[in-house]
Amino acid sequence: MTTSRQDVSLGMPQLPATPYPAEVRARLDADAKEVLARYPGSRSALLPLLHLVQSEEGYVSRTGIAFCAETLDLTTAEVTAVSTFYSMYRRRPSGDYQVGVCTNTLCAVMGGDAIFDTLKEHLGVGNNETTEDGKVTLEHIECNAACDFAPVVMVNWEFFDNQTPESATQLVDDLIAGRTVEPTRGAPLCSYKETARILAGFPDERPGAVEATGGAGPASVVGLKLAKGEALPKARVVAPRAGQAGGARPQDGQPHDAQVHDPSPAERLSSHDAPQQTSASDPEHPAGPAAEEGE
């Protein structure tokens, strides 16, 4: 039997797509008009429009792709190419809460891999899969750009910092049970559809949401503080043992941390240019003319 081209699945949307109901289409048309007014060229509005249709169904459906193409005078292939390039656009129905576990290098070694494996087993789903109740979609994320809070989990793009397998398990249990969950920083948590509408450029009208702010951790702004010439907190180092070079393990009973002078940026730079010196009392590195002559 001959197979037609329409029967071969190439991963492209099958047309025609089911249209939105009349009332939904009217509402999306009004929202799209507001989005288009922000840009000098209509094609620039494609990304926010994809978030807009995602806010309607929880993912970018064939109907949403057709809507964006018609609104922007593009082909469905052009819209599909963009929607499948960016990972923030869902390609199939997903949960109310998108739980992303960072498994990039730093988060992974700090426990991200263990968190991800624990959640897969606890929820009974794999990567980019949704629980049967439709509450949680689990995925691994390459980087959440919050390395100083590693390991980090995000729920609908809100930060949950310094997680452990135990705390992450409690987090998803609370989400499934409908209990109130507060991000470590940033705006209050909302559903995935609500998040998509905010990303489309529409204001978050929940009380207190606008005033809520995120922030960089101390490690994130060290370079900025140095550039501004600001003093950094005193370093905590191991106290040296009497008669040994700095950095040696302390004797029993001695403190394991000590306040030391934290050099300024200028002092640090000048120290790199200074010649290396060795102690005359160090038998492994003798100093003086004898050492220079190889004796």
Coordinates of C-alpha atoms in Angstrom, one line a residue:
M1 CA 0.0 0.0 0.0
T2 CA 1.3 3.4 -0.9
T3 CA 1.8 5.8 2.0
S4 CA 1.0 9.4 1.4
R5 CA 3.1 12.3 2.7
Q6 CA 0.4 13.1 5.2
D7 CA 0.8 9.7 6.8
V8 CA 4.5 10.1 7.4
S9 CA 5.2 11.7 10.8
L10 CA 8.1 14.3 10.4
G11 CA 7.5 16.0 13.8
M12 CA 5.8 18.9 12.1
P13 CA 2.3 20.1 13.1
Q14 CA -0.5 18.5 11.1
L15 CA -2.8 21.0 9.5
P16 CA -5.5 22.3 9.7
A17 CA -5.4 22.9 13.5
T18 CA -8.5 23.1 15.5
P19 CA -9.5 26.7 15.9
Y20 CA -9.9 28.4 19.3
P21 CA -13.5 28.8 20.5
A22 CA -14.9 32.2 19.5
E23 CA -14.7 33.8 22.9
V24 CA -11.1 32.6 23.4
R25 CA -10.1 33.8 20.0
A26 CA -11.6 37.3 20.7
R27 CA -9.7 37.5 24.0
L28 CA -6.4 36.4 22.4
D29 CA -6.9 38.8 19.5
A30 CA -7.2 41.7 21.9
D31 CA -4.1 40.6 23.9
A32 CA -2.1 40.0 20.7
K33 CA -3.0 43.5 19.5
E34 CA -1.6 44.9 22.8
V35 CA 1.6 42.9 22.3
L36 CA 2.1 43.9 18.7
A37 CA 1.9 47.6 19.7
R38 CA 5.1 47.3 21.6
Y39 CA 7.2 46.5 18.6
P40 CA 8.1 48.4 15.4
G41 CA 8.2 45.1 13.4
S42 CA 5.4 42.5 13.9
R43 CA 7.8 39.5 13.7
S44 CA 9.5 40.7 16.9
A45 CA 6.3 39.9 18.8
L46 CA 6.6 36.2 18.1
L47 CA 8.3 35.2 21.4
P48 CA 5.7 36.9 23.6
L49 CA 2.9 35.6 21.5
L50 CA 4.1 32.1 22.0
H51 CA 4.1 32.7 25.7
L52 CA 0.5 34.1 25.3
V53 CA -0.8 31.0 23.6
Q54 CA 1.0 28.9 26.1
S55 CA -0.8 30.7 28.9
E56 CA -4.1 29.5 27.3
E57 CA -3.4 25.8 27.1
G58 CA -0.3 25.2 29.2
Y59 CA 1.8 24.4 26.1
V60 CA 2.3 25.6 22.5
S61 CA -0.4 23.6 20.6
R62 CA -1.0 23.3 16.9
T63 CA -3.8 25.7 17.4
G64 CA -1.5 28.2 19.1
I65 CA 1.1 27.9 16.3
A66 CA -1.6 28.6 13.7
F67 CA -2.8 31.6 15.7
C68 CA 0.7 33.1 15.9
A69 CA 1.3 32.4 12.2
E70 CA -1.9 34.1 11.2
T71 CA -1.5 37.0 13.5
L72 CA 2.1 37.8 12.3
D73 CA 1.7 36.7 8.7
L74 CA 4.2 33.9 9.0
T75 CA 4.1 30.3 8.0
T76 CA 3.4 27.6 10.5
A77 CA 6.9 26.2 9.8
E78 CA 8.5 29.5 10.8
V79 CA 6.6 29.6 14.0
T80 CA 7.3 25.9 14.7
A81 CA 11.0 26.5 14.2
V82 CA 11.1 29.1 16.9
S83 CA 8.8 27.3 19.3
T84 CA 10.9 24.2 19.2
F85 CA 14.2 26.0 19.6
Y86 CA 13.5 27.5 23.0
S87 CA 13.2 25.2 26.0
M88 CA 10.7 27.4 27.8
Y89 CA 8.0 26.6 25.3
R90 CA 6.3 23.3 26.1
R91 CA 5.6 21.0 23.1
R92 CA 2.9 18.9 24.9
P93 CA 0.5 19.3 27.8
S94 CA 2.4 19.8 31.1
G95 CA 1.7 20.1 34.8
D96 CA 0.5 23.1 36.8
Y97 CA 4.1 23.3 38.2
Q98 CA 7.2 22.9 36.1
V99 CA 9.8 21.6 38.5
G100 CA 13.3 22.1 37.1
V101 CA 16.3 20.6 38.8
C102 CA 19.7 22.1 37.8
T103 CA 22.1 19.3 36.9
N104 CA 24.9 21.4 35.5
T105 CA 28.4 21.0 36.9
L106 CA 28.3 22.9 40.2
C107 CA 24.7 22.0 41.2
A108 CA 25.4 18.4 40.2
V109 CA 28.4 18.0 42.4
M110 CA 26.6 19.8 45.2
G111 CA 23.7 17.4 45.1
G112 CA 21.6 18.2 42.0
D113 CA 22.0 14.8 40.5
A114 CA 20.9 13.2 43.7
I115 CA 17.9 15.5 43.9
F116 CA 16.8 14.8 40.4
D117 CA 17.2 11.0 40.9
T118 CA 15.2 11.2 44.1
L119 CA 12.4 13.2 42.5
K120 CA 12.1 10.8 39.5
E121 CA 11.7 7.9 41.9
H122 CA 9.4 9.7 44.3
L123 CA 7.1 11.1 41.6
G124 CA 7.3 8.0 39.3
V125 CA 8.2 10.1 36.2
G126 CA 11.2 10.6 34.0
N127 CA 12.7 13.7 32.5
N128 CA 10.1 16.1 31.0
E129 CA 7.2 13.8 32.2
T130 CA 4.1 14.8 34.2
T131 CA 2.6 13.1 37.2
E132 CA -0.8 11.4 36.6
D133 CA -2.7 14.0 38.5
G134 CA -1.3 16.7 36.1
K135 CA 0.2 18.7 39.0
V136 CA 4.0 18.4 38.4
T137 CA 6.2 18.2 35.3
L138 CA 9.8 17.3 36.2
E139 CA 12.8 18.2 34.1
H140 CA 16.5 18.7 34.4
I141 CA 17.8 22.1 33.6
E142 CA 21.4 22.8 32.4
C143 CA 21.8 26.0 34.5
N144 CA 19.5 28.1 36.6
A145 CA 22.1 30.9 36.8
A146 CA 22.2 30.8 40.6
C147 CA 25.4 28.9 41.3
D148 CA 26.1 30.6 44.6
F149 CA 22.9 29.0 45.9
A150 CA 23.6 25.5 44.5
P151 CA 21.9 23.1 44.3
V152 CA 19.0 25.0 43.0
V153 CA 15.5 23.9 42.0
M154 CA 13.1 26.1 40.1
V155 CA 9.3 25.9 40.1
N156 CA 7.7 27.9 37.3
W157 CA 10.9 29.8 37.0
E158 CA 10.9 30.9 40.7
F159 CA 14.0 30.0 42.8
F160 CA 14.2 27.4 45.6
D161 CA 17.8 27.6 46.7
N162 CA 20.2 25.3 48.7
Q163 CA 18.0 22.3 48.2
T164 CA 18.5 18.7 49.4
P165 CA 16.8 15.5 48.3
E166 CA 14.6 15.7 51.4
S167 CA 13.6 19.4 51.0
A168 CA 12.9 18.9 47.3
T169 CA 10.7 15.9 48.1
Q170 CA 8.8 18.0 50.6
L171 CA 8.5 20.8 48.0
V172 CA 6.8 18.6 45.4
D173 CA 4.6 17.0 48.0
D174 CA 3.4 20.4 49.1
L175 CA 2.7 21.4 45.5
I176 CA 0.7 18.3 44.8
A177 CA -1.3 18.7 48.1
G178 CA -2.1 22.3 47.2
R179 CA -0.3 23.7 50.2
T180 CA 1.2 27.2 50.1
V181 CA 4.8 27.2 48.9
E182 CA 7.0 30.3 49.1
P183 CA 10.1 30.7 46.8
T184 CA 13.4 31.5 48.5
R185 CA 13.3 34.8 46.7
G186 CA 11.4 36.6 44.1
A187 CA 7.7 36.9 43.4
P188 CA 5.1 34.6 45.0
L189 CA 4.6 31.3 43.2
C190 CA 1.8 31.0 40.6
S191 CA 0.6 28.4 38.1
Y192 CA 2.5 27.6 34.9
K193 CA -0.3 29.2 32.8
E194 CA -0.2 32.4 34.9
T195 CA 3.6 32.5 34.6
A196 CA 3.4 32.2 30.8
R197 CA 1.1 35.2 30.7
I198 CA 3.5 37.2 32.8
L199 CA 6.3 36.2 30.4
A200 CA 4.1 37.4 27.6
G201 CA 4.5 40.9 29.1
F202 CA 1.3 41.3 31.0
P203 CA 1.5 42.6 34.6
D204 CA 1.3 40.4 37.6
E205 CA -1.7 41.9 39.4
R206 CA -1.5 39.7 42.5
P207 CA -1.1 41.8 45.7
G208 CA 2.6 42.2 46.6
A209 CA 3.9 40.5 43.5
V210 CA 5.5 43.6 42.0
E211 CA 7.2 44.6 45.2
A212 CA 8.7 41.1 45.7
T213 CA 12.3 41.1 44.4
G214 CA 15.0 38.5 43.9
G215 CA 18.6 39.1 44.6
A216 CA 22.1 37.9 43.9
G217 CA 23.9 36.0 46.6
P218 CA 27.1 37.2 48.3
A219 CA 29.3 35.2 46.0
S220 CA 27.7 36.7 42.9
V221 CA 28.7 40.2 43.7
V222 CA 32.3 39.8 45.0
G223 CA 33.7 40.9 41.6
L224 CA 31.5 43.9 41.6
K225 CA 32.6 44.9 45.1
L226 CA 36.2 44.5 44.2
A227 CA 35.7 46.7 41.1
K228 CA 34.2 49.4 43.3
G229 CA 37.0 49.2 45.8
E230 CA 34.7 48.0 48.6
A231 CA 36.1 46.0 51.5
L232 CA 35.3 42.4 51.6
P233 CA 34.5 40.3 54.7
K234 CA 37.5 39.0 56.5
A235 CA 38.7 35.6 55.3
R236 CA 38.5 32.6 57.6
V237 CA 41.6 30.4 57.3
V238 CA 43.1 27.5 59.2
A239 CA 45.5 28.7 62.0
P240 CA 49.1 27.6 61.4
R241 CA 50.9 25.3 63.8
A242 CA 53.6 26.9 65.7
G243 CA 57.0 26.8 63.9
Q244 CA 55.4 25.8 60.5
A245 CA 54.5 27.7 57.4
G246 CA 51.0 29.2 57.2
G247 CA 48.2 26.8 56.1
A248 CA 49.4 23.8 58.1
R249 CA 46.9 21.8 60.1
P250 CA 46.4 23.2 63.6
Q251 CA 47.3 21.2 66.7
D252 CA 44.7 19.6 68.7
G253 CA 42.9 22.2 70.9
Q254 CA 43.9 25.1 68.7
P255 CA 41.1 27.0 66.8
H256 CA 40.4 25.9 63.3
D257 CA 39.5 29.4 62.1
A258 CA 41.2 32.7 62.6
Q259 CA 40.6 36.2 61.4
V260 CA 43.3 37.4 59.0
H261 CA 44.0 40.5 57.1
D262 CA 42.0 40.7 53.9
P263 CA 44.2 42.5 51.3
S264 CA 42.8 45.3 49.3
P265 CA 42.6 44.9 45.5
A266 CA 45.7 47.0 45.1
E267 CA 47.6 44.9 47.6
R268 CA 46.6 41.7 45.8
L269 CA 47.8 43.0 42.5
S270 CA 51.1 44.2 43.9
S271 CA 51.7 40.8 45.5
H272 CA 51.6 39.1 42.1
D273 CA 54.4 41.3 40.9
A274 CA 56.6 40.8 44.0
P275 CA 59.5 38.2 43.8
Q276 CA 58.9 34.9 45.5
Q277 CA 60.8 34.6 48.8
T278 CA 61.6 31.5 50.8
S279 CA 62.3 31.2 54.5
A280 CA 65.9 30.4 55.7
S281 CA 64.3 28.0 58.2
D282 CA 62.6 25.9 55.5
P283 CA 64.8 22.9 54.8
E284 CA 63.0 22.1 51.6
H285 CA 63.5 25.6 50.2
P286 CA 66.9 26.9 51.4
A287 CA 67.6 30.6 50.8
G288 CA 70.8 32.5 50.2
P289 CA 73.8 32.2 47.8
A290 CA 74.2 28.5 48.5
A291 CA 70.7 27.8 47.2
E292 CA 71.3 29.9 44.1
E293 CA 74.5 28.0 43.3
G294 CA 72.7 24.6 43.7
E295 CA 74.6 23.5 46.8

